[in-house]
PDB file of C-alpha atoms in Angstrom:
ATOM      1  CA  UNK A  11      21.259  11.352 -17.266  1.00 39.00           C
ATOM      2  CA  UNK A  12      19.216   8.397 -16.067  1.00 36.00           C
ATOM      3  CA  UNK A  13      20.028   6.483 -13.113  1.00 40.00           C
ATOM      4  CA  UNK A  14      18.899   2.648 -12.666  1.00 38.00           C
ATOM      5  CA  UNK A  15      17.369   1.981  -9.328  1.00 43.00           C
ATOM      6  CA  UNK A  16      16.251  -1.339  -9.336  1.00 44.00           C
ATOM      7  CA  UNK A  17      15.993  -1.840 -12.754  1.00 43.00           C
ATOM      8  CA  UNK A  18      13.723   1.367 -12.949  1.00 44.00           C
ATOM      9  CA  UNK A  19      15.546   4.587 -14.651  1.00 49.00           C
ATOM     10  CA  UNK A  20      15.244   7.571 -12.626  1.00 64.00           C
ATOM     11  CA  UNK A  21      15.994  10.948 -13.080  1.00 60.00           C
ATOM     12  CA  UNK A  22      18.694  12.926 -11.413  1.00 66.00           C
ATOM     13  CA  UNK A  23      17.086  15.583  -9.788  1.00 63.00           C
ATOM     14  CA  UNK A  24      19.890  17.950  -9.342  1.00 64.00           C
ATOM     15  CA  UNK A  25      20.535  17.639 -13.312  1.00 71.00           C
ATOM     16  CA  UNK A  26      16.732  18.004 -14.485  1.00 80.00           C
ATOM     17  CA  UNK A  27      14.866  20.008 -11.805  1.00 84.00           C
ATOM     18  CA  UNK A  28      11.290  20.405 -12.567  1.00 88.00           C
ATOM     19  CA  UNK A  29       9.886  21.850  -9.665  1.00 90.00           C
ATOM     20  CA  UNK A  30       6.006  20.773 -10.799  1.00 90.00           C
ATOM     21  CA  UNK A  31       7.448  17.285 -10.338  1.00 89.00           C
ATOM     22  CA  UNK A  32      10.130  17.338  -7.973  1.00 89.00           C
ATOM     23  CA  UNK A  33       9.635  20.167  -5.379  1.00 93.00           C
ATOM     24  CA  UNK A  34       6.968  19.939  -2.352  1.00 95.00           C
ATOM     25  CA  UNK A  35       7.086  23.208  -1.557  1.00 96.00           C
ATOM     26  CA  UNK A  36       9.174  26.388  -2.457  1.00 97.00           C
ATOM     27  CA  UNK A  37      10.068  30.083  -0.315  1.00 96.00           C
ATOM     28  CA  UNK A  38      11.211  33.255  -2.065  1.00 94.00           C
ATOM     29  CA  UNK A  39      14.326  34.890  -1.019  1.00 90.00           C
ATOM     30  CA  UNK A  40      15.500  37.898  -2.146  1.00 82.00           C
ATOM     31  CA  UNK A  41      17.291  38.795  -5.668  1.00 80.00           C
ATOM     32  CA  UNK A  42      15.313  36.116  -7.335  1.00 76.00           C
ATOM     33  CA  UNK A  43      16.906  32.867  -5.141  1.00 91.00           C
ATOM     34  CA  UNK A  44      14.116  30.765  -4.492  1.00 95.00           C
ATOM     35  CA  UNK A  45      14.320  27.134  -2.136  1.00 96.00           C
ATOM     36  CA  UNK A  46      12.576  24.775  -3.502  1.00 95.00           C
ATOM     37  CA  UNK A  47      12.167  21.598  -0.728  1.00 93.00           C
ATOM     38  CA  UNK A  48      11.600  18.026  -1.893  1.00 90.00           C
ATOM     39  CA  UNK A  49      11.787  14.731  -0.954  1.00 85.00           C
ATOM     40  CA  UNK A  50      15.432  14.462   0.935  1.00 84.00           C
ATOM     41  CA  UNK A  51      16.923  18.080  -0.836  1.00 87.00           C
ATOM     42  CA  UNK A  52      16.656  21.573  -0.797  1.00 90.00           C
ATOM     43  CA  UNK A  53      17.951  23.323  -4.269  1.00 92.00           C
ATOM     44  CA  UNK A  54      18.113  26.848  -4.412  1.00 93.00           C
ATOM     45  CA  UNK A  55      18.300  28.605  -7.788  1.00 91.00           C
ATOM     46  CA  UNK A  56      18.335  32.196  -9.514  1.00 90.00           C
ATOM     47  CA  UNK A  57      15.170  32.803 -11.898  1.00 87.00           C
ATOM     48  CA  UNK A  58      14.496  35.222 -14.111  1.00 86.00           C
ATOM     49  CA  UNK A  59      11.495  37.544 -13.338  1.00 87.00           C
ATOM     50  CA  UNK A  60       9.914  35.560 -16.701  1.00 91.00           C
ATOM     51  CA  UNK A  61      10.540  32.504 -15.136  1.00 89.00           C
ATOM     52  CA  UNK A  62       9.003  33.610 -11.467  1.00 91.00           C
ATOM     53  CA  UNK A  63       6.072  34.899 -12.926  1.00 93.00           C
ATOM     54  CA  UNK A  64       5.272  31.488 -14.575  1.00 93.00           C
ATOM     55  CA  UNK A  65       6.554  29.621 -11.661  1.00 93.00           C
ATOM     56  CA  UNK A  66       4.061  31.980  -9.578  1.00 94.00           C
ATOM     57  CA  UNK A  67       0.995  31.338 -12.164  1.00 94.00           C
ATOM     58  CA  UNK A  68       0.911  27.721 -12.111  1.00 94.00           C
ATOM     59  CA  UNK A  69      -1.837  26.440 -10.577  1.00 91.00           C
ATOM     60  CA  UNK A  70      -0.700  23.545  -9.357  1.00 93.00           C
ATOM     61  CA  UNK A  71       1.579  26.075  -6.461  1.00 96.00           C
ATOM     62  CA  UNK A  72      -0.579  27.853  -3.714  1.00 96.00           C
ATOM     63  CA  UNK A  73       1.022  30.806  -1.695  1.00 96.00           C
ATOM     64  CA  UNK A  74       0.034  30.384   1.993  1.00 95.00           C
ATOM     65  CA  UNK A  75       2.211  33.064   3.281  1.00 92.00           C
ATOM     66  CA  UNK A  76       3.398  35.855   1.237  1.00 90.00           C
ATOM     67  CA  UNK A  77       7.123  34.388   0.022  1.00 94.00           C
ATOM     68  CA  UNK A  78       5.890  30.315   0.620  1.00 97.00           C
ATOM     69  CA  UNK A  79       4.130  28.346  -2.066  1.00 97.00           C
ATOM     70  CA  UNK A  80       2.873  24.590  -1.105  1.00 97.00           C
ATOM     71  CA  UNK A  81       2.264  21.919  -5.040  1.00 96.00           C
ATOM     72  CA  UNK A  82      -0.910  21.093  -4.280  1.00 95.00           C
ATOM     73  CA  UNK A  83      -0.119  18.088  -6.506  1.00 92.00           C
ATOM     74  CA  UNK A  84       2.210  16.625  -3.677  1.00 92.00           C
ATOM     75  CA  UNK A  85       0.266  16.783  -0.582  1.00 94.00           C
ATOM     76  CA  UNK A  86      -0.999  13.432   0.288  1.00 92.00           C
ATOM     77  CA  UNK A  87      -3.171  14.278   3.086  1.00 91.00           C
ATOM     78  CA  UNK A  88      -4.397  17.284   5.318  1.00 93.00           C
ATOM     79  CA  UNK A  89      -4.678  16.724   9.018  1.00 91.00           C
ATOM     80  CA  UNK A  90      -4.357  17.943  12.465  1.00 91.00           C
ATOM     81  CA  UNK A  91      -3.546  21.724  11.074  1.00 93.00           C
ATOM     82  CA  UNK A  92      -0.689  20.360   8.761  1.00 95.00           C
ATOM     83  CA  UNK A  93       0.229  19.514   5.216  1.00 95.00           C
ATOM     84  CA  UNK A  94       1.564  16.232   4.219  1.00 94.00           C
ATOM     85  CA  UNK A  95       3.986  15.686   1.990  1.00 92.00           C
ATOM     86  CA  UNK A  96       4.682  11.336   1.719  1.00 83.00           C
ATOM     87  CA  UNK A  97       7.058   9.630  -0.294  1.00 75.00           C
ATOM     88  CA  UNK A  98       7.905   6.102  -0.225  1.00 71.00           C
ATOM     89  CA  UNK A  99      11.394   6.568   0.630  1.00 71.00           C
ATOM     90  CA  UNK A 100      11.909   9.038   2.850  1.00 69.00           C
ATOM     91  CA  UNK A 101       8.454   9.110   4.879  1.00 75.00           C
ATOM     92  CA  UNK A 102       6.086  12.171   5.253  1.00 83.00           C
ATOM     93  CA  UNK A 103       7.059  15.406   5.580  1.00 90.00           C
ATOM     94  CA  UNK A 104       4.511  17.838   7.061  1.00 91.00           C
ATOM     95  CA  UNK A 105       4.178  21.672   7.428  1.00 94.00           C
ATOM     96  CA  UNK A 106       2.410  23.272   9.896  1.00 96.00           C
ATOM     97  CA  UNK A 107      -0.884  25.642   8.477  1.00 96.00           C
ATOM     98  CA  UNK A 108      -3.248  27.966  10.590  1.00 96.00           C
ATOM     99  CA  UNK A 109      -6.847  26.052  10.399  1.00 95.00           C
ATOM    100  CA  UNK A 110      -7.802  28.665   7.920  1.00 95.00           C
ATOM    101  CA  UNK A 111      -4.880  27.932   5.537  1.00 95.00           C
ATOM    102  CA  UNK A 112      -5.544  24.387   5.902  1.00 95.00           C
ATOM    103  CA  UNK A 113      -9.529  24.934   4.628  1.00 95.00           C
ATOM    104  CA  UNK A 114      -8.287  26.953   1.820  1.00 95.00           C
ATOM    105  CA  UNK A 115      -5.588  24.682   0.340  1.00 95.00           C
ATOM    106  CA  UNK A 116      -8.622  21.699   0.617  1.00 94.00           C
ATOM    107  CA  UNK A 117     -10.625  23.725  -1.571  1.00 93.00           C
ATOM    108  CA  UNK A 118      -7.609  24.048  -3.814  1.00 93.00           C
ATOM    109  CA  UNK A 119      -7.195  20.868  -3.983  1.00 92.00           C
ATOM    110  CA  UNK A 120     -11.056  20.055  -4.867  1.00 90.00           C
ATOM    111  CA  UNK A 121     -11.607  22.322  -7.019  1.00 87.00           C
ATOM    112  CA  UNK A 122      -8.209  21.135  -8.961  1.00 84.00           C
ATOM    113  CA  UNK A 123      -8.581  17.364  -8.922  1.00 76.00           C
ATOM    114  CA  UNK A 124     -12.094  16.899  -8.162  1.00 58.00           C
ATOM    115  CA  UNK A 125     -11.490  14.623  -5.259  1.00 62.00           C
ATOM    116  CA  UNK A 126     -11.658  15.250  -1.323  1.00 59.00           C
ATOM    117  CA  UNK A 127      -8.681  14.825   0.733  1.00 60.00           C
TER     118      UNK A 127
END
């Protein structure tokens, strides 16, 4: 179901989760519940271990610690040993990385999209 937001259909993201377009980042629990964190929501949902293993082999998700994965395709900007997340709406969201991490998801990044950040 579409939703008209000044004149502009959007997509209910409760309804059509895609968490290559919708989620920032995502943590593992246990028994296959997994958070995924967006915009202004957190959705938690069972997977399958078929659907964790291509969740986990994307490459657009990096793990930085050993149950948290950061989309590389959402962070706006690195700075000040944190990840950006920014969205019109709702403002930036950061997370805070060890200088280390922060090196590694750049390369990430420029080796993906071919662009510095």
């Amino acid at each position: 179901m579409l939703k008209m937001s000044s004149g502009v259909p959007s997509r209910n993201v409760y309804e059509e989760f895609n968490p290559k377009l919708d989620a920032y980042y995502f943590k593992i629990g246990s028994y296959g519940l997994i958070s995924f964190h967006g915009r202004n929501y957190t959705i938690k949902k069972r997977m399958s271990s078929a659907d964790k293993a291509t969740l986990l082999s994307d490459s657009s998700f990096y793990r930085i610690s050993s149950n948290f994965y950061v989309n590389l395709d959402k962070i706006t900007h690195i700075e000040n040993q944190a990840l950006y997340f920014k969205d019109k709406i709702s403002g930036d969201k950061c997370i805070p990385v060890s200088r280390r991490t922060q090196e590694q998801v750049r390369r990430m990044i420029i080796k993906l999209n071919h662009i510095a950040i």
